[in-house]
Short mmCIF file of C-alpha atoms and ligand atoms in Angstrom, two decimals:
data_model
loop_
_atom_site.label_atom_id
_atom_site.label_comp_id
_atom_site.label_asym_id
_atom_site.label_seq_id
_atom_site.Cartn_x
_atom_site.Cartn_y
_atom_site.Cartn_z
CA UNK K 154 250.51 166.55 -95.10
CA UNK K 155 248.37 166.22 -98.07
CA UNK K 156 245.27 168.71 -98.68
CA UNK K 157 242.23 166.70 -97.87
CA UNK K 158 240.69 168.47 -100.72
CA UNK K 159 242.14 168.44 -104.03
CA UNK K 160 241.10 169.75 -107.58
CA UNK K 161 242.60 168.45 -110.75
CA UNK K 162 241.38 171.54 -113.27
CA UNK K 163 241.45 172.38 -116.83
CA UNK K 164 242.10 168.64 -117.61
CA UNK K 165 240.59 166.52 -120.92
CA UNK K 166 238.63 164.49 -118.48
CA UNK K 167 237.71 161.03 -120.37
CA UNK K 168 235.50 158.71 -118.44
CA UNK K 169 233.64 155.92 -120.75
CA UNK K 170 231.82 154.72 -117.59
CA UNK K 171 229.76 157.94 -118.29
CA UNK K 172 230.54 159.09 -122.03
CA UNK K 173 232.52 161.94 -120.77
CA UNK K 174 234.96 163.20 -122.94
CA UNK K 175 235.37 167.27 -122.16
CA UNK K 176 237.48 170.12 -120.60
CA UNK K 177 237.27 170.48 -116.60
CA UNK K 178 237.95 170.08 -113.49
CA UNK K 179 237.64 167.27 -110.70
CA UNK K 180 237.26 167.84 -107.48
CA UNK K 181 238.37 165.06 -104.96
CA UNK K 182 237.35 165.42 -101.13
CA UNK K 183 239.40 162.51 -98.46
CA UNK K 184 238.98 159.24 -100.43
CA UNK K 185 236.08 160.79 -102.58
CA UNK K 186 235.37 162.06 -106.06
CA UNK K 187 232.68 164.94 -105.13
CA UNK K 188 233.08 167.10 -108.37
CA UNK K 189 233.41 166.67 -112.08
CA UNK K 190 232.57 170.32 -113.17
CA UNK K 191 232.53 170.87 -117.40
CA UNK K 192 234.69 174.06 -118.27
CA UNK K 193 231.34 175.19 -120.79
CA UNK K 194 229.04 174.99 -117.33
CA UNK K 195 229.59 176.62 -113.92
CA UNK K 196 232.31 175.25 -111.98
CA UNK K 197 232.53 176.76 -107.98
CA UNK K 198 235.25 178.69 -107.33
CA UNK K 199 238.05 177.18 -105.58
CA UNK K 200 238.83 177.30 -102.39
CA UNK K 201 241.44 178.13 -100.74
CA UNK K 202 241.70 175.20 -98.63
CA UNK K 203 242.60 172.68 -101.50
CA UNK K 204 245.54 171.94 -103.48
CA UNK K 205 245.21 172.82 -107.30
CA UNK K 206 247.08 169.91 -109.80
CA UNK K 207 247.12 171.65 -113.40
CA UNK K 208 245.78 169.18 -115.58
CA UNK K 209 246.06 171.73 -118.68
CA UNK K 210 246.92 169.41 -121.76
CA UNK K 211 246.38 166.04 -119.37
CA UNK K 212 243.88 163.17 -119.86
CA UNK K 213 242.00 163.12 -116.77
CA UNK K 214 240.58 159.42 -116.30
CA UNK K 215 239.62 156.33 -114.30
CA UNK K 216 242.45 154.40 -112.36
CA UNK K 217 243.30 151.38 -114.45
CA UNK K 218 242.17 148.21 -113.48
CA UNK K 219 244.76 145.37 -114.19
CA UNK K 220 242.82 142.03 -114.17
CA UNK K 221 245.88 139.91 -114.61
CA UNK K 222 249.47 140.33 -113.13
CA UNK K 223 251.69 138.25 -111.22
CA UNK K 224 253.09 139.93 -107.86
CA UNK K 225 255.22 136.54 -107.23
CA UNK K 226 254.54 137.02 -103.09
CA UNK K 227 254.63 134.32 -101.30
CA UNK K 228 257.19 132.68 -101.95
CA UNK K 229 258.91 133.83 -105.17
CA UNK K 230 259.83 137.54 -103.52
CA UNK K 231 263.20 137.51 -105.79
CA UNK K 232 260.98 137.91 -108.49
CA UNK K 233 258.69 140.37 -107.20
CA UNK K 234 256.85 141.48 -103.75
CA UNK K 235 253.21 142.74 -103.45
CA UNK K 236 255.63 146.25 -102.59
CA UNK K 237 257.44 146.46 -105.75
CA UNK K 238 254.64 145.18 -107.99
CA UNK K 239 252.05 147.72 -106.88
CA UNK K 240 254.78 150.52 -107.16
CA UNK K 241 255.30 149.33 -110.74
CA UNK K 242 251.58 149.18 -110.87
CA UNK K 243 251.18 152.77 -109.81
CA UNK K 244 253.98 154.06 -112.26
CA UNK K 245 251.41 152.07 -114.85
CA UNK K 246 248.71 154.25 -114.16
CA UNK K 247 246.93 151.07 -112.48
CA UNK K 248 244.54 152.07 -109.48
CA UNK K 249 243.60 147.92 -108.74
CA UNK K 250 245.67 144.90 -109.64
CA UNK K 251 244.10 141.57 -109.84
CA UNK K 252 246.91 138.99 -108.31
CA UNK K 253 247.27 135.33 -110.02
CA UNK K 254 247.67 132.84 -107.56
CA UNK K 255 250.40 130.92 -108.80
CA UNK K 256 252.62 131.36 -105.83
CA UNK K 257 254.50 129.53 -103.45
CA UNK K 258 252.33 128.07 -101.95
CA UNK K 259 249.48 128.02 -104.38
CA UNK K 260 246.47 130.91 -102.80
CA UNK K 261 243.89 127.94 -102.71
CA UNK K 262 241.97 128.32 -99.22
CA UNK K 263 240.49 131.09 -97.65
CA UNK K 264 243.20 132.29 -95.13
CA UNK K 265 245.88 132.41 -98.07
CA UNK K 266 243.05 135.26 -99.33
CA UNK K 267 243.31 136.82 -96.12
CA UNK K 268 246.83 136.66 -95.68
CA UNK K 269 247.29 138.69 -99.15
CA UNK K 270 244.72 141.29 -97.81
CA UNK K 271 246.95 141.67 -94.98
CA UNK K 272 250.51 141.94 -96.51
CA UNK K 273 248.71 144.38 -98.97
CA UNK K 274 247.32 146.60 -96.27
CA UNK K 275 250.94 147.31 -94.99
CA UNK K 276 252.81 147.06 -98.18
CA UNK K 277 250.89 147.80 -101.30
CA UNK K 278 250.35 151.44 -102.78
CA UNK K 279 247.55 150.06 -105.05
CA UNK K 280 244.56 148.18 -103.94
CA UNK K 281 244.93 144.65 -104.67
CA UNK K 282 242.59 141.71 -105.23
CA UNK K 283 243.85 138.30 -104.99
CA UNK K 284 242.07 135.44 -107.67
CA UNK K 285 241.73 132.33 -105.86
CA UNK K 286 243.03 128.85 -107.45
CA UNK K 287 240.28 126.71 -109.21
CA UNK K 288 242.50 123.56 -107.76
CA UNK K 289 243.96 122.69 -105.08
CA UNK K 290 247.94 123.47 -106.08
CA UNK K 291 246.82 124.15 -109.24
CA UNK K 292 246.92 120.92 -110.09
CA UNK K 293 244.12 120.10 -111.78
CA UNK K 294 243.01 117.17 -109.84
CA UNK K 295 240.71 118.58 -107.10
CA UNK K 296 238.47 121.13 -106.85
CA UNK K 297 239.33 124.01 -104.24
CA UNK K 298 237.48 125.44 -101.90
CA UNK K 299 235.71 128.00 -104.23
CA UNK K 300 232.93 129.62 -101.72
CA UNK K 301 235.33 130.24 -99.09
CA UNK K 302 238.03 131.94 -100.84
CA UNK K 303 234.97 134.00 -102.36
CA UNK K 304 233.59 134.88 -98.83
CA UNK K 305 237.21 136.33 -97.81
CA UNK K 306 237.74 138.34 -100.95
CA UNK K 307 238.79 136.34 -103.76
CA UNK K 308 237.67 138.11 -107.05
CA UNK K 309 238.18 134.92 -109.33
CA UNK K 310 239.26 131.96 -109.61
CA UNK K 311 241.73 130.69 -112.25
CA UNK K 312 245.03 128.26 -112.58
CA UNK K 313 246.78 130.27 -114.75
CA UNK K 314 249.66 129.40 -115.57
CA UNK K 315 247.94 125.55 -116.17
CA UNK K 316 244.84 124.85 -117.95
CA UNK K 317 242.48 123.29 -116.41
CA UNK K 318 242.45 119.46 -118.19
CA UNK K 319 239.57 118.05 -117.24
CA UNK K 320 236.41 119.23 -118.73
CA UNK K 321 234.50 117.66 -115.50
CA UNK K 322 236.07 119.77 -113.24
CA UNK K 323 235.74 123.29 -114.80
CA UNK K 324 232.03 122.55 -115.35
CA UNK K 325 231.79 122.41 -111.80
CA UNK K 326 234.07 124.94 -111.17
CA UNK K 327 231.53 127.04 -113.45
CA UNK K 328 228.88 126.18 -111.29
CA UNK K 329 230.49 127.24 -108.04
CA UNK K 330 230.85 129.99 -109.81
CA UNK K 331 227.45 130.84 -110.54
CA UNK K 332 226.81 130.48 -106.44
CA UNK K 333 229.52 133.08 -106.00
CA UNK K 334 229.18 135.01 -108.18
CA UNK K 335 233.07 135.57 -108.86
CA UNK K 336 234.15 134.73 -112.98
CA UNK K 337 236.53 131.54 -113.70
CA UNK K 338 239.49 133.06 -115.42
CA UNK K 339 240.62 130.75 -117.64
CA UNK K 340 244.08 129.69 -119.07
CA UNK K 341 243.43 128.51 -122.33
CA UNK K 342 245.78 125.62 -123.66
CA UNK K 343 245.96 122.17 -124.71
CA UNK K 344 248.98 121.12 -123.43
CA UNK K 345 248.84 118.17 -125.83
CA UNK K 346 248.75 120.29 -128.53
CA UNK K 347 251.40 122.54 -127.45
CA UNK K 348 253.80 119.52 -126.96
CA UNK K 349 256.64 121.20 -126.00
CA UNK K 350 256.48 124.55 -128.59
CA UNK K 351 258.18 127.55 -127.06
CA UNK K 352 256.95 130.05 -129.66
CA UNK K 353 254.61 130.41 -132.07
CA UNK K 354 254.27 128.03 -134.99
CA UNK K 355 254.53 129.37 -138.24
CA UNK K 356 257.23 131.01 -140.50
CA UNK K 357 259.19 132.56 -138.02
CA UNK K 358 259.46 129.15 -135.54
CA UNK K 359 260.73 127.43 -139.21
CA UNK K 360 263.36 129.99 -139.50
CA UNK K 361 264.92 130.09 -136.17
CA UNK K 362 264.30 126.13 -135.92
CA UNK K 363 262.46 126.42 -132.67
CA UNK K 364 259.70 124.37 -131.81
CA UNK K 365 256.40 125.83 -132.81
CA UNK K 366 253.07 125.91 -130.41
CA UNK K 367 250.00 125.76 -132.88
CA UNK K 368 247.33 128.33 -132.38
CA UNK K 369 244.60 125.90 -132.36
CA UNK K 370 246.17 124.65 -128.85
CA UNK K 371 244.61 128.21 -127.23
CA UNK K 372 241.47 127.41 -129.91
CA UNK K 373 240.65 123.84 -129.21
CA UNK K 374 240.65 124.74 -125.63
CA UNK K 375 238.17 128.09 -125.82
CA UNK K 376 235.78 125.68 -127.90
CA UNK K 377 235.85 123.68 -125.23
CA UNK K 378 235.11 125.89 -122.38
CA UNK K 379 232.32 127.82 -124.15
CA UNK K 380 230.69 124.86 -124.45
CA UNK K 381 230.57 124.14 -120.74
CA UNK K 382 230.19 128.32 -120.04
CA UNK K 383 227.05 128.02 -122.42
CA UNK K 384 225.84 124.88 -120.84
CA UNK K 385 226.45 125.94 -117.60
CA UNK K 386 225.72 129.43 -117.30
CA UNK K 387 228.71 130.28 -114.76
CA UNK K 388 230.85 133.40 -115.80
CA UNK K 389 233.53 132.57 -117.50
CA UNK K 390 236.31 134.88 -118.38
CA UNK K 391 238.98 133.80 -120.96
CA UNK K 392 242.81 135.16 -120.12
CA UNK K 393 245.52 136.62 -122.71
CA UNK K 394 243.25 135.70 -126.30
CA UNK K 395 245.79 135.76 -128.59
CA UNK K 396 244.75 134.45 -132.38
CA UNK K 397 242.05 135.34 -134.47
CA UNK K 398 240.03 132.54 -134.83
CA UNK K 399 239.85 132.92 -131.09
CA UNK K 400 238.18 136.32 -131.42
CA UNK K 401 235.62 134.52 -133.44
CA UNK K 402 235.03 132.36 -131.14
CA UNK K 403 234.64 134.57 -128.47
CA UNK K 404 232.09 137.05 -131.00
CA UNK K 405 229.91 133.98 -131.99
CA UNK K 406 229.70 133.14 -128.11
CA UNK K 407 228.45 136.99 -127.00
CA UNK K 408 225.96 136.86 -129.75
CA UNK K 409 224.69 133.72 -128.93
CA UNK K 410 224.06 134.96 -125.14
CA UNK K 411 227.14 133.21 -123.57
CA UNK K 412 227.98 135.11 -120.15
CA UNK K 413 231.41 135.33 -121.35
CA UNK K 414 234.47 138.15 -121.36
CA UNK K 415 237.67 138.28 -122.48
CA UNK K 416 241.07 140.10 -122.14
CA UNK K 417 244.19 141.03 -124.12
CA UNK K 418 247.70 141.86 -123.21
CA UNK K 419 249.23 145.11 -124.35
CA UNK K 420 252.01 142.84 -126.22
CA UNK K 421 249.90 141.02 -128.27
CA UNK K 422 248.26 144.06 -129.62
CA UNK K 423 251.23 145.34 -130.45
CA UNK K 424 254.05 143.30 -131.28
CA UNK K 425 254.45 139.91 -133.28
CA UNK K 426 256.63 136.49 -133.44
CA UNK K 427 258.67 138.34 -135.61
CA UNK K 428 259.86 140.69 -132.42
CA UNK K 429 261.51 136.79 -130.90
CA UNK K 430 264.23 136.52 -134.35
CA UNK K 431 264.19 140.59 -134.26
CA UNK K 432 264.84 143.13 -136.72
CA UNK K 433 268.33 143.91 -137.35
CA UNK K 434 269.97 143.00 -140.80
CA UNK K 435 271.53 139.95 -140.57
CA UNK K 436 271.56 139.28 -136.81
CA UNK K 437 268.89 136.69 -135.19
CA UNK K 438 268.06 137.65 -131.44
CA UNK K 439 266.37 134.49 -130.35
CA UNK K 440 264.98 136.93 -127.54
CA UNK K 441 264.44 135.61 -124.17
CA UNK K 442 262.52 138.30 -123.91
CA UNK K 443 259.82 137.94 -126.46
CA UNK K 444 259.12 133.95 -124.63
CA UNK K 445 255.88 134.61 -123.59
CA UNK K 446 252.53 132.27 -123.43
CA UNK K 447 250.89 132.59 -125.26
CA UNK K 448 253.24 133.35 -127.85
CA UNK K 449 252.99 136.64 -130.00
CA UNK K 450 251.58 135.69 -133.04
CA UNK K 451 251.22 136.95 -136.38
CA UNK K 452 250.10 139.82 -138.02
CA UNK K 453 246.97 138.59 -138.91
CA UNK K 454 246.13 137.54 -135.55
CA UNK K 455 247.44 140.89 -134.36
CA UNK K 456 245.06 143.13 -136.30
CA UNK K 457 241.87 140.89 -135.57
CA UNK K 458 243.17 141.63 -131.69
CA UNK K 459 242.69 145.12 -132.67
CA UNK K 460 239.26 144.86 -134.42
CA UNK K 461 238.41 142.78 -131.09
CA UNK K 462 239.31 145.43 -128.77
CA UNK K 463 237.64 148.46 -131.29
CA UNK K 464 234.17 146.37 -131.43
CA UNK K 465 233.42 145.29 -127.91
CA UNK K 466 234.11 141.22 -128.59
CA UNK K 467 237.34 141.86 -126.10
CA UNK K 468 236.13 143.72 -122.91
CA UNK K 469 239.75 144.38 -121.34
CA UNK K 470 243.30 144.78 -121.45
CA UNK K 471 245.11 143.20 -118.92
CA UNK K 472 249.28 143.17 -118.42
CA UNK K 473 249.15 139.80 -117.54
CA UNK K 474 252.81 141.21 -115.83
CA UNK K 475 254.93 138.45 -115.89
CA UNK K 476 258.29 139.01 -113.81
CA UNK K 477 261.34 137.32 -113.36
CA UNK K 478 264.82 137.31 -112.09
CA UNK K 479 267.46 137.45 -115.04
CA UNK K 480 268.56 133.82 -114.61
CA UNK K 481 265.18 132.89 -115.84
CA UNK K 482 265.78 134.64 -118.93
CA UNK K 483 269.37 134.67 -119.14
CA UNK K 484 269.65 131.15 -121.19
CA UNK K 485 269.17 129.51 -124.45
CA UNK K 486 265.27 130.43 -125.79
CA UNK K 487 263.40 127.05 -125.24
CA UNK K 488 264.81 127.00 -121.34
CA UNK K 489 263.73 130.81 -120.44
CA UNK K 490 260.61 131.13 -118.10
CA UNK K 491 258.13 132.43 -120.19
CA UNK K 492 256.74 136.14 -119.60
CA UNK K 493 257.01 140.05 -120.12
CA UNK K 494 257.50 142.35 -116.99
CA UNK K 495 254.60 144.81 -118.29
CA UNK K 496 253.06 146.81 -115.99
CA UNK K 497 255.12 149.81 -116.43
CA UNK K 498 255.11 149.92 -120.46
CA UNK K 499 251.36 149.23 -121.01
CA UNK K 500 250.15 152.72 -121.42
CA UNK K 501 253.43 153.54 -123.66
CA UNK K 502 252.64 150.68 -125.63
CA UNK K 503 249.49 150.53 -126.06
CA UNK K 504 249.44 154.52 -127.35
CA UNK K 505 251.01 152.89 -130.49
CA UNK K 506 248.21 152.32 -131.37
CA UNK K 507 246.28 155.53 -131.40
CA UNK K 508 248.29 156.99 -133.95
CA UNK K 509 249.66 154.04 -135.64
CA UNK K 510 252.34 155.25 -138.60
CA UNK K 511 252.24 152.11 -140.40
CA UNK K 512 248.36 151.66 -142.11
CA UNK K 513 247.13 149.66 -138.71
CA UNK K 514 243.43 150.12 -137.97
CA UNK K 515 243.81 152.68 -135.18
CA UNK K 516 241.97 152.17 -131.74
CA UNK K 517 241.05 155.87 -130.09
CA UNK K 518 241.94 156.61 -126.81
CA UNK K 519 238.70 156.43 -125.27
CA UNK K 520 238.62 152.52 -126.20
CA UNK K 521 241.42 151.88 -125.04
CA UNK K 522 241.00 153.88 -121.72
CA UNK K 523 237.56 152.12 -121.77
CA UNK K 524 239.25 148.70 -122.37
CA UNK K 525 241.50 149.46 -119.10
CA UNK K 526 238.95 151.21 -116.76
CA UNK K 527 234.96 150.23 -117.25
CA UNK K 528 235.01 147.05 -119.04
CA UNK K 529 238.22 145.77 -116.94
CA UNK K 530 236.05 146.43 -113.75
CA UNK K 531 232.76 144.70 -115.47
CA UNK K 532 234.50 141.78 -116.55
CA UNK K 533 235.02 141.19 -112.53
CA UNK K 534 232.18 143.11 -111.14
CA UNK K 535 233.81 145.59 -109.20
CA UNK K 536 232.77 148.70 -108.48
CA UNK K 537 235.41 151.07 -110.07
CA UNK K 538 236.87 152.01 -113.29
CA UNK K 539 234.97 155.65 -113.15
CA UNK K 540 234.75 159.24 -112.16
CA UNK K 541 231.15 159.29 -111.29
CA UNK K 542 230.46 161.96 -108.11
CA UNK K 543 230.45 159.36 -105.00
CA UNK K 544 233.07 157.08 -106.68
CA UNK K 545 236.38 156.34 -105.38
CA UNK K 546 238.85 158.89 -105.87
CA UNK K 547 241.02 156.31 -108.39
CA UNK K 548 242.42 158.36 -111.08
CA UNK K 549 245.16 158.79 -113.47
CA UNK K 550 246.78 161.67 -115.37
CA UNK K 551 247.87 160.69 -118.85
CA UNK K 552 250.51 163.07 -121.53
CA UNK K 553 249.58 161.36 -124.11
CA UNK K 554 252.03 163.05 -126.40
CA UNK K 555 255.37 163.20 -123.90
CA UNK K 556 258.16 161.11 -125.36
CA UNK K 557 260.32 158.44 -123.34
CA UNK K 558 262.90 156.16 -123.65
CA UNK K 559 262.46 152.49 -121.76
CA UNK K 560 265.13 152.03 -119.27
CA UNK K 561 264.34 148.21 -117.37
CA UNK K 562 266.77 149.12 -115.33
CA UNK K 563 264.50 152.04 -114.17
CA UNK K 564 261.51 149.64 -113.75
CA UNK K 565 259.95 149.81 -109.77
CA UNK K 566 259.43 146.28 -110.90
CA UNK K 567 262.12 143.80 -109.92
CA UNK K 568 261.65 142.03 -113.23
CA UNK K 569 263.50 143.74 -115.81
CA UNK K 570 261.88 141.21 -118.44
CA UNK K 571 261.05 143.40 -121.21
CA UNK K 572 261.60 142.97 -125.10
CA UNK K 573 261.18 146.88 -124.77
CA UNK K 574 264.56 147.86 -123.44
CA UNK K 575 265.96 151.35 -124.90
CA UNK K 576 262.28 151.28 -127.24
CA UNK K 577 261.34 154.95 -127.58
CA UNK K 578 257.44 154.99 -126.20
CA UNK K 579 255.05 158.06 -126.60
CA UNK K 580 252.72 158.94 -123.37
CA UNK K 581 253.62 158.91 -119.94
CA UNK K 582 251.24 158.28 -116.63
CA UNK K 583 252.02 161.66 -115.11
CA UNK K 584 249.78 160.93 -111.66
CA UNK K 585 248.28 157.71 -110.38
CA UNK K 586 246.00 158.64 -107.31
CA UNK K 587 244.44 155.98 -105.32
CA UNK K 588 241.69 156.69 -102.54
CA UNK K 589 242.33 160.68 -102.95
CA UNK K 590 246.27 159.80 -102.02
CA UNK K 591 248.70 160.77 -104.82
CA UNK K 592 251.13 157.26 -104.95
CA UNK K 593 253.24 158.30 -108.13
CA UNK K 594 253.91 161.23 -109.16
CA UNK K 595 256.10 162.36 -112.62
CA UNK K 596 256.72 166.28 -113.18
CA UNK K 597 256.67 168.09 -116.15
ZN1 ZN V 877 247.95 132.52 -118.39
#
């Protein structure tokens, strides 16, 4: 049985929710953080009731909060189940995953909200919070039944996956909004504009002769929906940004008092369309793998992702974990199911840029620990994403400088979907605790 009272000590504990960033100890009591003790002030003596973790040369901080994955249950469980997914999640360092609900069938009313509450009760090793559809199927047409999907836990609403066409119906989805109180997460795309491109447009699409999806299909849309967010007044928050001129957007709306947020995906901070035609001399990949939507983009658009991130304008990073089986990607590039299987590379990948070895503006670790605990949880209003005394005992243990090599074939997910196969990634999630319970655990 597990020591009801457990002290993680000597650690680098780094908690943005309360500008902590300093050698000590935490001491966790049941499901509760009731310590965070600074090695320079005076720290009780342990007791010999609890279990000690050594934490010496670890990154003590909040559980991350995942705002966007896909756990594929119901109906799609050959894909993923709310079991594997939080397992994954937990090997991620994520504490709370937010659930899309583009299932089979569609979560659209309130008992589909309940019935995810209940499968994750018995299955999950995470906590979970399932986001409500905006329509009914997620087909755009009618509006579902927003309120009561909020009043049995939904923590959004969004049809990701689809855009939501008509401008009519996400201005009143924003007001619902407002009367909940729960954020419209939206998936922005003109389809029109997109008409049919599997990748990005630009050089690379030319090259491999692939059709090209502009990036003024996300742009035109985020236009769009600040417009009705400003006019409105609901929260709106916008899904996977991925170009620059959307992080413009997105700054002009904040200044201009626009209750907006917005996430990024670990991928598109990190890698470009030039990953989809890879890098070997004389050998195109046309990787399945890289098919993801949005598309990775360019460099440009990379970097401002960065800058984003670094000044506030982006206020999480979100997997926006994408399984699926390998039939799905197992095909010619324009046919494969778009997505990346990301839960369990995030931290890995997102360490590049820390110490970035080829002239990229470099984010700190406390942004991007702050871009994956605090802000994630404001963005949604929850009440996590900290080590405050009284919180809930979500934490993670970080070795920010161990080496590993990514095996999908190792993956607690059951989609092995990554274009980061055999990639050599610096930092590994050495403890994910959830509730004071210990639910992944690597050793030194
Ligand atoms: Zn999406």
């Amino acid at each position: 049985m597990q020591a009801a009272r457990i002290r993680i000590a000597n650690g680098r504990i780094l908690d943005p929710s309360q500008e902590l960033d300093e050698r000590g100890d935490v001491v966790i009591e049941n499901d509760r953080i009731v310590g965070v003790h600074w090695a320079s002030g005076h720290a009780p003596a342990s007791s010999p009731a609890e279990r000690v973790v050594d934490a010496e040369s670890l990154v003590v901080a909040p559980g991350f909060v995942d705002l966007h994955c896909h756990l594929r249950e119901p109906g799609l469980e050959y894909k993923e189940t709310i079991a594997t997914g939080t397992r994954a999640a937990a090997a991620g360092g994520f504490t709370t995953v937010c659930c899309m609900p583009n299932t089979e069938p569609t979560l659209d009313t309130a008992s589909d909200i309940e019935w995810i509450h209940a499968v994750a009760h018995r299955d999950a090793v995470v906590r979970v919070y399932p986001i409500g559809a905006i329509t009914k199927g997620r087909l755009g047409i009618e509006l579902a039944e927003l309120a009561d999907m909020g009043r049995a836990g939904a923590v959004a609403f969004s049809d990701d996956g689809n855009p939501v066409r008509s401008g009519k119906l996400l201005r009143n989805a924003l007001s619902y909004a407002r009367i909940t109180g729960r954020p419209v997460v939206d998936h922005c795309e003109d389809h029109d504009l997109v008409d049919g491109g599997v990748m990005h447009e630009g050089s690379v699409s030319s090259r491999l002769g692939l059709r090209g999806a502009p990036a003024e299909s996300e742009e035109a849309a985020i236009a769009r929906d600040l417009a009705l967010a400003q006019a409105v007044g609901g929260r709106l928050h916008l899904a996977h940004v991925s170009t620059a001129h959307s992080i413009e957007l997105v700054r002009d709306a904040k200044a201009r008092g626009t209750r907006v947020t917005a996430e990024v995906t670990p991928h598109h901070l990190v890698l470009t369309h030039a990953w989809v035609a890879g890098f070997e001399e004389g050998v195109t990949r046309y990787d399945t793998n890289c098919r993801v939507n949005p598309p990775l983009r360019t460099e440009e658009d990379r970097v401002a992702l960065i800058r984003g991130v670094a000044d506030g304008t982006i206020d999480a990073i979100a997997t926006d974990h994408a399984p699926h089986d390998v039939v799905d990607k197992n095909c010619e590039f324009d046919r494969a199911a778009p997505g990346i299987s990301g839960l369990e590379t995030a931290f890995g990948l997102l360490m590049r840029l820390v110490a970035p070895t080829n002239g990229d503006p470099a984010l700190p670790l406390a942004t991007i620990v702050r871009a994956l605990t605090m802000g994630a949880s404001r963005a949604f209003n929850l009440d996590l994403g900290t080590l405050r005394v009284g919180a809930l005992a979500d934490l993670v243990l970080l070795d920010p400088d161990a080496h590993w090599t990514v095996d999908v074939q190792r993956f607690h997910s059951k989609g092995k979907n990554s274009p980061l196969d055999g990639q050599d990634l610096r930092g590994i999630v050495r403890l994910t605790m959830v509730g004071g319970k210990i639910v992944h655990e690597v050793p030194r």
